[in-house]
XYZ file of N, CA and C in Angstrom:
717
model
N 15.789 -4.889 16.945
C 14.982 -4.030 16.075
C 13.513 -4.174 16.449
N 12.840 -3.065 16.661
C 11.438 -3.094 17.068
C 10.541 -3.213 15.839
N 10.650 -4.375 15.200
C 9.859 -4.668 14.006
C 9.923 -6.163 13.768
N 8.789 -6.742 13.412
C 8.749 -8.161 13.066
C 8.578 -8.316 11.558
N 9.219 -9.322 11.019
C 9.060 -9.681 9.612
C 8.425 -11.063 9.581
N 7.315 -11.178 8.869
C 6.552 -12.425 8.853
C 6.429 -13.033 7.458
N 7.062 -12.413 6.489
C 7.033 -12.976 5.151
C 8.120 -12.364 4.298
N 8.609 -13.159 3.338
C 9.649 -12.671 2.431
C 9.479 -13.349 1.082
N 9.340 -12.541 0.048
C 9.264 -13.017 -1.333
C 10.558 -12.617 -2.018
N 11.304 -13.605 -2.482
C 12.656 -13.293 -2.954
C 12.705 -12.683 -4.345
N 11.594 -12.731 -5.088
C 11.584 -12.123 -6.416
C 10.176 -11.698 -6.789
N 10.028 -10.457 -7.192
C 8.754 -9.941 -7.696
C 9.013 -9.012 -8.869
N 8.217 -9.191 -9.915
C 8.271 -8.302 -11.073
C 7.049 -7.399 -11.140
N 6.173 -7.474 -10.127
C 4.888 -6.776 -10.190
C 4.643 -5.801 -9.049
N 5.496 -5.761 -8.048
C 5.221 -4.924 -6.880
C 5.780 -3.510 -6.987
N 6.585 -3.273 -8.001
C 7.123 -1.926 -8.236
C 7.314 -1.803 -9.736
N 6.485 -1.006 -10.363
C 6.476 -0.937 -11.824
C 7.865 -0.641 -12.372
N 8.306 -1.493 -13.298
C 9.582 -1.279 -13.962
C 10.795 -1.722 -13.187
N 10.575 -2.338 -12.011
C 11.717 -2.738 -11.187
C 11.593 -4.199 -10.754
N 12.751 -4.820 -10.619
C 12.839 -6.173 -10.080
C 13.134 -6.060 -8.590
N 12.290 -6.666 -7.779
C 12.393 -6.463 -6.333
C 12.231 -7.775 -5.578
N 12.522 -7.711 -4.307
C 12.023 -8.683 -3.349
C 11.024 -7.949 -2.452
N 10.275 -8.701 -1.655
C 9.205 -8.103 -0.856
C 9.311 -8.589 0.585
N 9.277 -7.639 1.510
C 9.277 -7.921 2.944
C 7.883 -7.624 3.484
N 7.328 -8.567 4.248
C 5.981 -8.426 4.800
C 6.052 -8.247 6.314
N 5.444 -7.173 6.799
C 5.349 -6.951 8.239
C 3.918 -7.225 8.692
N 3.739 -7.662 9.941
C 2.401 -8.007 10.420
C 1.696 -6.827 11.080
N 0.392 -7.013 11.282
C -0.395 -6.045 12.021
C -0.892 -4.907 11.163
N -2.057 -4.380 11.517
C -2.650 -3.261 10.788
C -3.797 -2.697 11.615
N -3.975 -1.374 11.629
C -5.112 -0.805 12.351
C -6.431 -0.998 11.617
N -6.379 -1.365 10.343
C -7.587 -1.577 9.554
C -7.928 -3.063 9.485
N -9.168 -3.328 9.105
C -9.656 -4.686 8.875
C -10.426 -4.707 7.550
N -9.766 -4.284 6.504
C -10.428 -4.198 5.203
C -11.032 -5.557 4.864
N -12.326 -5.624 4.617
C -12.978 -6.932 4.461
C -12.467 -7.728 3.277
N -11.925 -7.044 2.277
C -11.460 -7.712 1.062
C -9.968 -8.044 1.102
N -9.289 -7.736 2.195
C -7.844 -7.977 2.307
C -7.570 -9.478 2.316
N -6.633 -9.913 1.471
C -6.301 -11.337 1.409
C -5.020 -11.673 2.172
N -4.403 -10.688 2.808
C -3.280 -10.964 3.720
C -3.824 -11.199 5.124
N -4.793 -12.084 5.201
C -5.572 -12.275 6.414
C -4.704 -12.634 7.618
N -3.832 -13.611 7.455
C -3.034 -14.058 8.595
C -2.081 -12.972 9.083
N -1.541 -12.173 8.178
C -0.654 -11.076 8.581
C -1.365 -10.088 9.488
N -2.663 -9.899 9.240
C -3.427 -8.901 9.983
C -4.050 -9.492 11.242
N -4.666 -10.673 11.117
C -5.466 -11.217 12.212
C -4.719 -12.217 13.086
N -3.848 -13.018 12.497
C -3.199 -14.093 13.246
C -1.703 -14.178 12.930
N -0.983 -13.076 13.099
C 0.436 -13.091 12.720
C 1.276 -14.039 13.549
N 0.819 -14.371 14.759
C 1.590 -15.275 15.610
C 1.687 -16.681 15.006
N 0.832 -16.978 14.043
C 0.898 -18.283 13.382
C 2.021 -18.355 12.350
N 2.566 -17.207 11.994
C 3.577 -17.141 10.942
C 4.974 -17.085 11.541
N 5.913 -17.661 10.835
C 7.303 -17.693 11.291
C 7.893 -16.288 11.362
N 8.653 -16.022 12.416
C 9.473 -14.812 12.472
C 10.688 -15.002 11.564
N 10.911 -14.046 10.674
C 12.048 -14.123 9.767
C 13.087 -13.105 10.221
N 14.260 -13.552 10.632
C 15.283 -12.605 11.095
C 15.757 -11.706 9.955
N 15.981 -10.456 10.269
C 16.492 -9.533 9.257
C 17.819 -10.024 8.694
N 18.652 -10.608 9.541
C 19.962 -11.069 9.068
C 19.833 -12.121 7.973
N 18.771 -12.932 8.044
C 18.565 -13.928 6.991
C 18.281 -13.247 5.657
N 17.498 -12.187 5.702
C 17.181 -11.449 4.479
C 18.415 -10.729 3.953
N 19.166 -10.107 4.853
C 20.377 -9.402 4.425
C 21.390 -10.368 3.816
N 21.490 -11.567 4.387
C 22.407 -12.563 3.828
C 21.976 -12.948 2.416
N 20.668 -13.103 2.215
C 20.164 -13.401 0.867
C 20.506 -12.274 -0.096
N 20.313 -11.046 0.350
C 20.569 -9.902 -0.526
C 22.049 -9.784 -0.873
N 22.907 -10.073 0.073
C 24.349 -9.980 -0.197
C 24.797 -11.024 -1.220
N 24.087 -12.141 -1.234
C 24.442 -13.208 -2.174
C 23.739 -13.051 -3.514
N 22.509 -12.534 -3.481
C 21.684 -12.518 -4.687
C 21.206 -11.135 -5.105
N 21.544 -10.116 -4.333
C 20.995 -8.789 -4.585
C 21.441 -8.142 -5.871
N 22.477 -8.706 -6.522
C 22.961 -8.120 -7.780
C 21.867 -8.085 -8.839
N 20.877 -8.961 -8.742
C 19.810 -8.996 -9.738
C 18.594 -8.183 -9.369
N 18.651 -7.472 -8.250
C 17.493 -6.725 -7.762
C 17.730 -5.224 -7.856
N 16.635 -4.505 -8.141
C 16.685 -3.045 -8.088
C 16.385 -2.527 -6.692
N 15.502 -3.221 -5.981
C 15.087 -2.699 -4.694
C 14.279 -3.688 -3.885
N 13.766 -3.187 -2.766
C 12.972 -3.975 -1.828
C 11.662 -3.239 -1.575
N 10.571 -3.977 -1.597
C 9.258 -3.435 -1.255
C 8.926 -3.862 0.169
N 8.557 -2.905 1.002
C 8.129 -3.199 2.372
C 6.625 -3.010 2.421
N 5.916 -4.081 2.751
C 4.462 -4.050 2.729
C 3.931 -4.776 3.952
N 2.625 -4.947 4.029
C 2.054 -5.569 5.218
C 0.804 -6.351 4.907
N -0.137 -6.271 5.890
C -0.082 -5.434 7.061
C 0.160 -3.950 6.791
N 0.556 -3.265 7.838
C 0.882 -1.843 7.742
C 2.246 -1.603 8.375
N 3.279 -1.416 7.560
C 4.644 -1.306 8.098
C 4.856 -0.147 9.060
N 4.122 0.956 8.894
C 4.429 2.150 9.688
C 4.008 2.047 11.146
N 3.347 0.959 11.535
C 3.020 0.791 12.956
C 4.252 0.374 13.762
N 5.334 -0.001 13.082
C 6.507 -0.556 13.760
C 7.573 0.512 13.970
N 7.970 0.759 15.225
C 9.013 1.763 15.492
C 10.343 1.446 14.811
N 10.587 0.166 14.522
C 11.850 -0.218 13.910
C 11.890 -0.085 12.401
N 10.849 0.481 11.798
C 10.833 0.607 10.337
C 12.006 1.427 9.802
N 12.367 2.562 10.412
C 13.540 3.291 9.905
C 14.812 2.449 9.926
N 14.973 1.641 10.962
C 16.161 0.783 11.047
C 16.167 -0.233 9.911
N 15.010 -0.807 9.603
C 14.913 -1.750 8.491
C 15.256 -1.070 7.174
N 14.662 0.092 6.938
C 14.934 0.818 5.693
C 16.415 1.149 5.572
N 17.020 1.580 6.665
C 18.435 1.938 6.654
C 19.301 0.732 6.311
N 18.972 -0.424 6.888
C 19.744 -1.636 6.614
C 19.652 -2.028 5.146
N 18.478 -1.859 4.551
C 18.299 -2.200 3.141
C 19.026 -1.211 2.242
N 18.976 0.060 2.602
C 19.686 1.073 1.814
C 21.199 0.840 1.858
N 21.691 0.376 3.002
C 23.124 0.103 3.124
C 23.580 -1.011 2.187
N 22.635 -1.840 1.746
C 22.956 -2.884 0.771
C 22.915 -2.352 -0.661
N 22.688 -1.055 -0.806
C 22.686 -0.442 -2.126
C 21.391 -0.598 -2.891
N 20.304 -0.887 -2.186
C 19.021 -1.134 -2.828
C 18.057 0.024 -2.617
N 17.196 0.228 -3.590
C 16.107 1.178 -3.447
C 15.039 0.588 -2.530
N 14.272 1.456 -1.889
C 13.233 1.007 -0.957
C 11.900 1.628 -1.344
N 10.915 0.768 -1.501
C 9.533 1.212 -1.712
C 8.718 0.854 -0.481
N 7.866 1.778 -0.054
C 6.996 1.561 1.096
C 5.548 1.541 0.648
N 4.820 0.495 1.043
C 3.369 0.450 0.896
C 2.746 0.857 2.223
N 1.787 1.783 2.197
C 1.199 2.267 3.446
C -0.250 2.674 3.249
N -0.998 2.648 4.349
C -2.371 3.156 4.311
C -2.461 4.594 4.821
N -1.335 5.182 5.168
C -1.314 6.592 5.529
C -1.759 6.922 6.933
N -1.860 5.922 7.800
C -2.365 6.192 9.146
C -1.292 6.650 10.129
N -0.038 6.700 9.693
C 1.034 7.179 10.581
C 1.859 8.236 9.851
N 1.320 9.445 9.710
C 2.039 10.484 8.966
C 3.357 10.891 9.607
N 3.469 10.792 10.933
C 4.742 11.138 11.575
C 5.853 10.201 11.107
N 5.567 8.912 11.082
C 6.549 7.947 10.597
C 6.870 8.208 9.127
N 5.845 8.434 8.323
C 6.049 8.688 6.896
C 6.937 9.907 6.681
N 6.634 10.975 7.378
C 7.406 12.204 7.222
C 8.860 12.000 7.643
N 9.072 11.254 8.724
C 10.427 10.987 9.177
C 11.229 10.172 8.180
N 10.600 9.173 7.580
C 11.285 8.351 6.582
C 11.681 9.177 5.368
N 10.772 10.044 4.934
C 11.057 10.852 3.749
C 12.157 11.869 4.033
N 12.076 12.528 5.180
C 13.068 13.564 5.492
C 14.456 12.973 5.714
N 14.505 11.687 6.095
C 15.792 11.023 6.320
C 16.332 10.353 5.064
N 15.577 10.402 3.981
C 16.025 9.784 2.740
C 16.048 8.271 2.778
N 15.194 7.670 3.600
C 15.211 6.220 3.774
C 14.262 5.490 2.837
N 13.440 6.234 2.111
C 12.469 5.629 1.195
C 12.575 6.327 -0.152
N 12.512 5.543 -1.221
C 12.638 6.085 -2.576
C 11.307 6.191 -3.304
N 10.320 5.444 -2.854
C 9.006 5.461 -3.514
C 7.967 5.046 -2.490
N 6.808 5.701 -2.541
C 5.716 5.385 -1.622
C 4.461 5.097 -2.429
N 3.812 3.997 -2.100
C 2.487 3.701 -2.637
C 1.502 3.773 -1.480
N 0.615 4.760 -1.536
C -0.343 4.961 -0.451
C -1.740 4.609 -0.909
N -2.369 3.731 -0.144
C -3.748 3.354 -0.429
C -4.704 4.422 0.080
N -5.602 4.840 -0.776
C -6.747 5.645 -0.361
C -7.956 4.756 -0.560
N -8.529 4.318 0.537
C -9.499 3.238 0.491
C -10.824 3.630 -0.143
N -11.194 4.892 0.006
C -12.527 5.338 -0.409
C -12.553 6.859 -0.318
N -13.648 7.494 -0.731
C -13.783 8.927 -0.470
C -13.600 9.221 1.018
N -12.981 10.349 1.316
C -12.543 10.641 2.682
C -13.666 11.219 3.531
N -14.695 10.417 3.701
C -15.792 10.713 4.618
C -15.978 9.479 5.491
N -16.360 9.662 6.759
C -16.353 8.532 7.695
C -17.155 7.323 7.237
N -18.359 7.531 6.730
C -19.194 6.386 6.363
C -18.546 5.553 5.262
N -18.076 6.216 4.232
C -17.460 5.512 3.106
C -16.165 4.830 3.524
N -15.325 5.559 4.255
C -14.022 4.998 4.630
C -14.184 3.842 5.604
N -15.132 3.946 6.510
C -15.370 2.869 7.473
C -15.802 1.593 6.767
N -16.648 1.730 5.753
C -17.084 0.566 4.989
C -15.896 -0.122 4.326
N -14.982 0.673 3.797
C -13.846 0.108 3.062
C -12.779 -0.476 3.974
N -12.578 0.133 5.150
C -11.457 -0.327 5.989
C -11.894 -1.218 7.144
N -13.194 -1.446 7.311
C -13.660 -2.439 8.256
C -13.625 -2.039 9.713
N -13.306 -0.789 10.006
C -13.329 -0.261 11.369
C -13.902 1.153 11.300
N -14.144 1.740 12.468
C -14.568 3.134 12.499
C -13.419 4.003 12.011
N -13.590 4.593 10.847
C -12.495 5.345 10.228
C -12.356 6.754 10.778
N -13.347 7.221 11.527
C -13.316 8.599 11.998
C -12.006 9.020 12.635
N -11.459 8.211 13.573
C -10.207 8.608 14.232
C -8.989 8.621 13.312
N -9.097 8.025 12.128
C -7.937 7.907 11.242
C -7.920 8.917 10.101
N -9.038 9.558 9.835
C -9.120 10.355 8.609
C -8.164 11.541 8.614
N -7.976 12.175 9.751
C -7.046 13.310 9.797
C -5.625 12.857 9.477
N -5.244 11.671 9.969
C -3.912 11.146 9.671
C -3.769 10.815 8.187
N -4.795 10.209 7.612
C -4.755 9.892 6.183
C -4.648 11.173 5.359
N -5.423 12.174 5.722
C -5.369 13.458 5.010
C -3.971 14.075 5.102
N -3.379 14.002 6.274
C -2.037 14.584 6.434
C -1.003 13.828 5.599
N -1.125 12.509 5.560
C -0.198 11.725 4.738
C -0.334 12.076 3.265
N -1.558 12.298 2.814
C -1.771 12.735 1.432
C -1.004 14.022 1.174
N -1.137 14.974 2.078
C -0.476 16.273 1.881
C 1.044 16.147 1.939
N 1.549 15.253 2.798
C 2.999 15.033 2.863
C 3.517 14.544 1.518
N 2.821 13.610 0.912
C 3.276 13.080 -0.374
C 3.115 14.102 -1.486
N 2.004 14.830 -1.479
C 1.791 15.833 -2.523
C 2.889 16.893 -2.515
N 3.399 17.211 -1.338
C 4.427 18.246 -1.247
C 5.807 17.724 -0.941
N 5.972 16.412 -1.010
C 7.205 15.810 -0.534
C 8.265 15.618 -1.592
N 9.409 15.052 -1.169
C 10.588 14.980 -2.033
C 10.725 13.690 -2.832
N 9.840 12.702 -2.642
C 10.046 11.416 -3.312
C 8.893 11.116 -4.263
N 9.161 10.205 -5.193
C 8.116 9.742 -6.099
C 7.098 8.924 -5.316
N 5.870 8.940 -5.793
C 4.799 8.266 -5.064
C 3.662 7.953 -6.018
N 2.760 7.131 -5.532
C 1.474 6.943 -6.191
C 0.407 6.809 -5.121
N -0.762 7.303 -5.422
C -1.947 6.976 -4.647
C -2.674 5.867 -5.392
N -3.332 4.996 -4.644
C -4.015 3.893 -5.311
C -5.272 3.506 -4.542
N -6.237 3.020 -5.286
C -7.489 2.555 -4.706
C -7.819 1.198 -5.293
N -8.047 0.221 -4.437
C -8.557 -1.066 -4.886
C -10.076 -0.968 -4.917
N -10.648 -1.067 -6.105
C -12.095 -0.916 -6.247
C -12.755 -2.281 -6.107
N -13.779 -2.320 -5.250
C -14.377 -3.585 -4.832
C -15.896 -3.504 -4.965
N -16.524 -4.451 -5.641
C -17.984 -4.477 -5.683
C -18.566 -4.508 -4.270
N -19.677 -3.848 -4.079
C -20.410 -3.638 -2.820
C -19.798 -2.542 -1.966
N -18.568 -2.106 -2.268
C -17.933 -1.021 -1.508
C -17.820 0.243 -2.346
N -17.413 0.118 -3.590
C -17.212 1.280 -4.461
C -18.261 1.310 -5.564
N -18.646 2.533 -5.919
C -19.630 2.717 -6.970
C -19.387 4.009 -7.715
N -20.298 4.348 -8.618
C -20.142 5.571 -9.413
C -19.951 6.798 -8.526
N -18.999 7.624 -8.878
C -18.722 8.857 -8.151
C -17.651 8.741 -7.094
N -17.354 7.517 -6.641
C -16.371 7.364 -5.566
C -14.962 7.735 -6.022
N -14.559 7.253 -7.183
C -13.221 7.570 -7.684
C -13.100 9.064 -7.969
N -14.160 9.653 -8.493
C -14.143 11.097 -8.743
C -13.910 11.866 -7.440
N -14.584 11.446 -6.370
C -14.430 12.122 -5.077
C -13.006 11.981 -4.549
N -12.430 10.799 -4.678
C -11.046 10.592 -4.242
C -10.104 11.494 -5.023
N -10.281 11.525 -6.337
C -9.361 12.287 -7.189
C -9.483 13.788 -6.966
N -10.651 14.238 -6.588
C -10.810 15.658 -6.269
C -9.922 16.038 -5.089
N -9.775 15.116 -4.129
C -8.924 15.387 -2.961
C -7.440 15.366 -3.313
N -7.046 14.565 -4.295
C -5.618 14.422 -4.613
C -5.265 15.125 -5.922
N -6.089 16.071 -6.321
C -5.832 16.800 -7.568
C -4.398 17.341 -7.568
N -3.716 17.156 -8.690
C -2.328 17.568 -8.800
C -1.331 16.463 -8.524
N -1.812 15.278 -8.164
C -0.893 14.181 -7.852
C -0.187 13.695 -9.114
N 0.957 13.062 -8.912
C 1.746 12.553 -10.028
C 1.110 11.329 -10.664
N 0.549 10.463 -9.821
C 0.067 9.185 -10.334
C -1.029 8.641 -9.441
N -2.111 8.192 -10.073
C -3.201 7.551 -9.348
C -3.482 6.213 -10.015
N -3.516 5.166 -9.214
C -3.683 3.812 -9.730
C -5.009 3.244 -9.245
N -5.795 2.754 -10.183
C -7.017 2.021 -9.867
C -6.689 0.540 -9.959
N -6.846 -0.153 -8.861
C -6.550 -1.583 -8.821
C -7.854 -2.367 -8.778
N -7.982 -3.338 -9.662
C -9.171 -4.184 -9.664
C -9.056 -5.228 -8.556
N -10.050 -5.277 -7.694
C -10.080 -6.298 -6.648
C -10.071 -7.688 -7.275
N -9.179 -8.510 -6.761
C -9.109 -9.909 -7.184
C -8.624 -10.715 -6.000
N -9.494 -11.502 -5.370
C -9.070 -12.248 -4.180
C -8.019 -13.287 -4.536
N -6.887 -13.224 -3.856
C -5.791 -14.160 -4.096
C -5.660 -15.171 -2.966
N -6.642 -15.187 -2.079
C -6.634 -16.105 -0.948
C -7.794 -15.767 -0.040
N -7.904 -16.442 1.104
C -8.981 -16.146 2.047
C -8.928 -14.690 2.506
N -10.065 -14.026 2.474
C -10.143 -12.616 2.843
C -10.575 -12.463 4.302
N -10.348 -11.269 4.845
C -10.711 -11.018 6.242
C -12.200 -11.257 6.463
N -13.030 -10.762 5.577
C -14.452 -11.102 5.577
C -14.640 -12.216 4.552
N -15.017 -13.419 4.993
C -15.097 -14.555 4.069
C -16.018 -14.324 2.878
N -16.962 -13.414 3.006
C -17.883 -13.166 1.893
C -17.171 -12.606 0.671
N -15.989 -12.044 0.874
C -15.268 -11.442 -0.249
C -14.332 -12.430 -0.950
N -14.148 -13.605 -0.369
C -13.231 -14.572 -0.969
C -13.697 -14.987 -2.359
N -15.000 -15.085 -2.539
C -15.558 -15.482 -3.837
C -16.308 -14.336 -4.508
N -16.026 -13.120 -4.078
C -16.698 -11.953 -4.657
C -16.290 -11.775 -6.116
N -17.229 -11.357 -6.935
C -16.909 -11.083 -8.334
C -15.976 -9.879 -8.419
N -15.297 -9.762 -9.533
C -14.503 -8.572 -9.800
C -15.296 -7.645 -10.714
N -14.910 -6.390 -10.771
C -15.566 -5.468 -11.689
C -15.256 -5.865 -13.132
N -16.211 -5.640 -14.014
C -16.006 -5.910 -15.434
C -15.091 -4.854 -16.043
N -14.591 -5.148 -17.234
C -13.767 -4.171 -17.934
C -14.498 -2.868 -18.156
N -15.780 -2.954 -18.471
C -16.567 -1.736 -18.697
C -16.679 -0.910 -17.421
N -16.900 -1.576 -16.296
C -16.995 -0.862 -15.019
C -15.657 -0.218 -14.653
N -14.569 -0.929 -14.895
C -13.247 -0.374 -14.595
C -12.937 0.831 -15.475
N -13.328 0.761 -16.740
C -13.112 1.910 -17.635
C -13.912 3.121 -17.177
N -15.087 2.880 -16.596
C -15.887 3.991 -16.071
C -15.174 4.658 -14.894
N -14.559 3.849 -14.027
C -13.769 4.421 -12.930
C -12.591 5.229 -13.479
N -11.932 4.687 -14.500
C -10.803 5.406 -15.100
C -11.239 6.742 -15.682
N -12.395 6.749 -16.310
C -12.899 7.992 -16.897
C -13.122 9.037 -15.814
N -13.712 8.619 -14.683
C -13.905 9.552 -13.572
C -12.575 10.160 -13.134
N -11.560 9.297 -13.001
C -10.256 9.776 -12.534
C -9.625 10.735 -13.532
N -9.677 10.393 -14.805
C -9.035 11.219 -15.828
C -9.733 12.560 -15.998
N -11.035 12.601 -15.755
C -11.752 13.871 -15.864
C -11.299 14.860 -14.797
N -10.796 14.356 -13.675
C -10.318 15.228 -12.597
C -8.813 15.466 -12.699
N -8.056 14.400 -12.904
C -6.592 14.482 -12.842
C -5.944 14.764 -14.187
N -6.670 14.509 -15.259
C -6.106 14.692 -16.585
C -5.500 13.407 -17.113
N -5.314 13.317 -18.422
C -4.745 12.113 -19.028
C -3.278 11.944 -18.656
N -2.845 10.691 -18.647
C -1.445 10.396 -18.379
C -1.092 10.238 -16.916
N -2.041 10.488 -16.025
C -1.755 10.371 -14.589
C -2.520 9.222 -13.943
N -3.305 8.523 -14.724
C -4.158 7.465 -14.185
C -3.754 6.135 -14.809
N -3.594 5.131 -13.969
C -3.195 3.802 -14.423
C -4.184 2.782 -13.880
N -4.520 1.809 -14.704
C -5.383 0.709 -14.277
C -4.550 -0.550 -14.134
N -4.613 -1.158 -12.951
C -4.007 -2.472 -12.750
C -5.133 -3.482 -12.582
N -5.320 -4.283 -13.613
C -6.427 -5.237 -13.599
C -5.957 -6.650 -13.307
């Protein structure tokens, strides 16, 4: 299988709302988001153990009765040609599959959806879709990626599966008007999630490891921006 697995969490109650899951972590990512706390997965994946898929499948066959599904996250899973094979193997175990993605590989995303290999997609929209803003949020020159991100947005907006768009709001990167700009692009979406940045480990840019989080008042202001564009009932805050 042309895909590496570098992490496995056997139980999660927080990675898919309303579902009990396990989580598979794939390495590598085209972005270098400065606030990302999956640092080793992105920068030094060779330091992490390779986890054979068969080991995970064996766990699921023994313990999967208590799970609703599997979350595939990273890193960025869609960089791996073997992602469809992984999804297919998990579906064969009778489990739902959720994909976390940054939207930089719309061809892979479209193929997974058209093949029925994914049941839910959570797509990160890092910032307003302009090069300067997106580059600041993703830590690389975002210009070459924006067309792919835009296409992935449109695939989900018109696609056959449930999804959410989400933005992790981070001090020094996001400010007033940013969430409004994002929501204007995704108007009509089913669900938009504002996630409060909270470092859970060493970040890609060390300055963010001890960065403050937004206050409740600041987060409510972001929510208000989103609701003014998308309407009530479509915006969720994960603090």
